[in-house]
PDB file of C-alpha atoms in Angstrom:
ATOM      1  CA  MET A   1       6.978  -8.287  -7.015  1.00 49.00           C
ATOM      2  CA  LEU A   2      10.307  -8.656  -5.289  1.00 59.00           C
ATOM      3  CA  ARG A   3      10.411 -10.598  -2.016  1.00 70.00           C
ATOM      4  CA  GLY A   4       7.161 -12.395  -2.792  1.00 85.00           C
ATOM      5  CA  TYR A   5       4.888  -9.376  -2.408  1.00 88.00           C
ATOM      6  CA  ARG A   6       1.987  -8.653  -4.739  1.00 93.00           C
ATOM      7  CA  ILE A   7       1.204  -4.991  -5.347  1.00 93.00           C
ATOM      8  CA  VAL A   8      -2.335  -4.064  -4.342  1.00 93.00           C
ATOM      9  CA  SER A   9      -2.081  -0.367  -5.235  1.00 92.00           C
ATOM     10  CA  ARG A  10       0.422   2.190  -6.527  1.00 93.00           C
ATOM     11  CA  ARG A  11       0.425   5.902  -5.683  1.00 92.00           C
ATOM     12  CA  GLN A  12      -2.728   5.528  -3.633  1.00 88.00           C
ATOM     13  CA  ARG A  13      -4.105   8.979  -2.845  1.00 90.00           C
ATOM     14  CA  THR A  14      -6.250   9.686   0.191  1.00 87.00           C
ATOM     15  CA  ARG A  15      -7.388  13.022   1.579  1.00 88.00           C
ATOM     16  CA  LEU A  16      -4.670  12.606   4.226  1.00 88.00           C
ATOM     17  CA  GLY A  17      -1.798  11.956   1.825  1.00 87.00           C
ATOM     18  CA  GLU A  18      -0.336   9.578  -0.737  1.00 90.00           C
ATOM     19  CA  ILE A  19       0.975   6.059  -0.192  1.00 93.00           C
ATOM     20  CA  ASP A  20       3.595   5.041  -2.764  1.00 94.00           C
ATOM     21  CA  LEU A  21       2.894   1.291  -2.703  1.00 94.00           C
ATOM     22  CA  ILE A  22       0.532  -1.047  -0.922  1.00 96.00           C
ATOM     23  CA  ALA A  23       1.641  -4.669  -1.191  1.00 95.00           C
ATOM     24  CA  ILE A  24       0.616  -7.989   0.313  1.00 95.00           C
ATOM     25  CA  ARG A  25       2.413 -11.234   1.083  1.00 94.00           C
ATOM     26  CA  GLY A  26       0.451 -13.861   2.947  1.00 93.00           C
ATOM     27  CA  ARG A  27      -1.228 -12.136   5.895  1.00 94.00           C
ATOM     28  CA  ARG A  28       1.135  -9.125   5.866  1.00 95.00           C
ATOM     29  CA  LEU A  29      -0.042  -5.897   4.253  1.00 96.00           C
ATOM     30  CA  ALA A  30       2.801  -3.423   3.699  1.00 96.00           C
ATOM     31  CA  PHE A  31       2.451   0.299   3.187  1.00 96.00           C
ATOM     32  CA  VAL A  32       5.653   1.229   1.383  1.00 94.00           C
ATOM     33  CA  GLU A  33       7.302   4.636   1.022  1.00 93.00           C
ATOM     34  CA  VAL A  34       9.855   4.944  -1.791  1.00 92.00           C
ATOM     35  CA  LYS A  35      12.635   7.535  -1.561  1.00 90.00           C
ATOM     36  CA  ARG A  36      15.106   8.237  -4.379  1.00 90.00           C
ATOM     37  CA  ARG A  37      18.096  10.404  -3.567  1.00 90.00           C
ATOM     38  CA  PRO A  38      21.798  10.723  -4.539  1.00 90.00           C
ATOM     39  CA  SER A  39      22.998   8.856  -1.423  1.00 85.00           C
ATOM     40  CA  PRO A  40      21.564   6.359   1.086  1.00 77.00           C
ATOM     41  CA  GLU A  41      21.952   8.914   3.872  1.00 81.00           C
ATOM     42  CA  ALA A  42      20.039  11.557   1.914  1.00 85.00           C
ATOM     43  CA  ALA A  43      17.285   9.049   1.112  1.00 80.00           C
ATOM     44  CA  GLU A  44      16.804   8.134   4.769  1.00 79.00           C
ATOM     45  CA  ALA A  45      16.988  11.779   5.864  1.00 83.00           C
ATOM     46  CA  ALA A  46      14.299  12.703   3.319  1.00 83.00           C
ATOM     47  CA  LEU A  47      11.688  10.934   5.421  1.00 84.00           C
ATOM     48  CA  THR A  48      10.688  13.399   8.132  1.00 88.00           C
ATOM     49  CA  PRO A  49       8.678  12.561  11.264  1.00 90.00           C
ATOM     50  CA  TYR A  50       5.782  14.524   9.756  1.00 91.00           C
ATOM     51  CA  GLN A  51       5.871  12.348   6.617  1.00 90.00           C
ATOM     52  CA  ARG A  52       5.972   9.166   8.691  1.00 91.00           C
ATOM     53  CA  ASP A  53       2.911  10.317  10.594  1.00 92.00           C
ATOM     54  CA  ARG A  54       1.122  11.341   7.388  1.00 92.00           C
ATOM     55  CA  ILE A  55       1.725   7.904   5.844  1.00 93.00           C
ATOM     56  CA  ARG A  56       0.355   6.179   8.944  1.00 94.00           C
ATOM     57  CA  ARG A  57      -2.765   8.369   8.928  1.00 94.00           C
ATOM     58  CA  ALA A  58      -3.294   7.775   5.205  1.00 95.00           C
ATOM     59  CA  ALA A  59      -2.902   4.015   5.768  1.00 95.00           C
ATOM     60  CA  SER A  60      -5.496   4.083   8.564  1.00 94.00           C
ATOM     61  CA  LEU A  61      -7.950   5.846   6.278  1.00 94.00           C
ATOM     62  CA  TRP A  62      -7.235   3.403   3.442  1.00 95.00           C
ATOM     63  CA  LEU A  63      -7.821   0.448   5.786  1.00 95.00           C
ATOM     64  CA  ALA A  64     -11.124   1.952   6.935  1.00 94.00           C
ATOM     65  CA  GLN A  65     -12.216   2.099   3.288  1.00 94.00           C
ATOM     66  CA  ASN A  66     -10.880  -1.385   2.410  1.00 94.00           C
ATOM     67  CA  THR A  67     -12.263  -3.507   5.218  1.00 93.00           C
ATOM     68  CA  ARG A  68     -11.220  -6.863   3.746  1.00 93.00           C
ATOM     69  CA  TYR A  69      -7.612  -6.067   4.766  1.00 92.00           C
ATOM     70  CA  GLN A  70      -8.344  -4.999   8.345  1.00 89.00           C
ATOM     71  CA  SER A  71      -7.501  -8.406   9.812  1.00 92.00           C
ATOM     72  CA  HIS A  72      -4.068  -8.502   8.138  1.00 95.00           C
ATOM     73  CA  ASP A  73      -0.782  -7.838   9.900  1.00 95.00           C
ATOM     74  CA  ILE A  74       0.248  -4.299   8.981  1.00 96.00           C
ATOM     75  CA  GLY A  75       3.766  -3.103   8.202  1.00 95.00           C
ATOM     76  CA  PHE A  76       5.269   0.220   7.193  1.00 95.00           C
ATOM     77  CA  ASP A  77       8.245  -0.382   4.927  1.00 94.00           C
ATOM     78  CA  LEU A  78      10.770   1.829   3.192  1.00 91.00           C
ATOM     79  CA  VAL A  79      12.565   1.436  -0.140  1.00 90.00           C
ATOM     80  CA  LEU A  80      15.689   3.538  -0.670  1.00 90.00           C
ATOM     81  CA  ILE A  81      16.787   4.054  -4.262  1.00 90.00           C
ATOM     82  CA  VAL A  82      20.275   5.388  -4.953  1.00 90.00           C
ATOM     83  CA  PRO A  83      21.814   5.722  -8.446  1.00 90.00           C
ATOM     84  CA  ARG A  84      23.967   2.783  -9.588  1.00 90.00           C
ATOM     85  CA  LYS A  85      23.023   0.599  -6.611  1.00 89.00           C
ATOM     86  CA  TRP A  86      20.385  -2.016  -5.915  1.00 90.00           C
ATOM     87  CA  PRO A  87      17.299  -0.691  -4.106  1.00 88.00           C
ATOM     88  CA  ARG A  88      17.454  -1.187  -0.345  1.00 87.00           C
ATOM     89  CA  TYR A  89      14.283  -2.601   1.212  1.00 86.00           C
ATOM     90  CA  LEU A  90      13.759  -1.885   4.909  1.00 87.00           C
ATOM     91  CA  ARG A  91      10.972  -3.945   6.413  1.00 90.00           C
ATOM     92  CA  ASP A  92       9.228  -1.877   9.115  1.00 87.00           C
ATOM     93  CA  GLY A  93      11.588   0.957   8.178  1.00 85.00           C
ATOM     94  CA  LEU A  94       9.046   3.650   8.932  1.00 82.00           C
TER      95      LEU A  94
END
């Protein structure tokens, strides 16, 4: 995966919500939300405070069920996809 990450799970569903990507690089485990919109501003605006909270709750539940990752450093990242441009990766963007 880009930036040296290895994808652990895609579209991971929990009873608290869905996580688009879960990826690992070294000791860092990233929960990644992907937003595709017509403009960068629209992509960033599409992520509401409620969605941010939902992703964090879903990640906590996932970690409780996957104990081998509990000692990892946790990050909440954001990927913004806009037509005709390279994806923008925001580390700790949530």
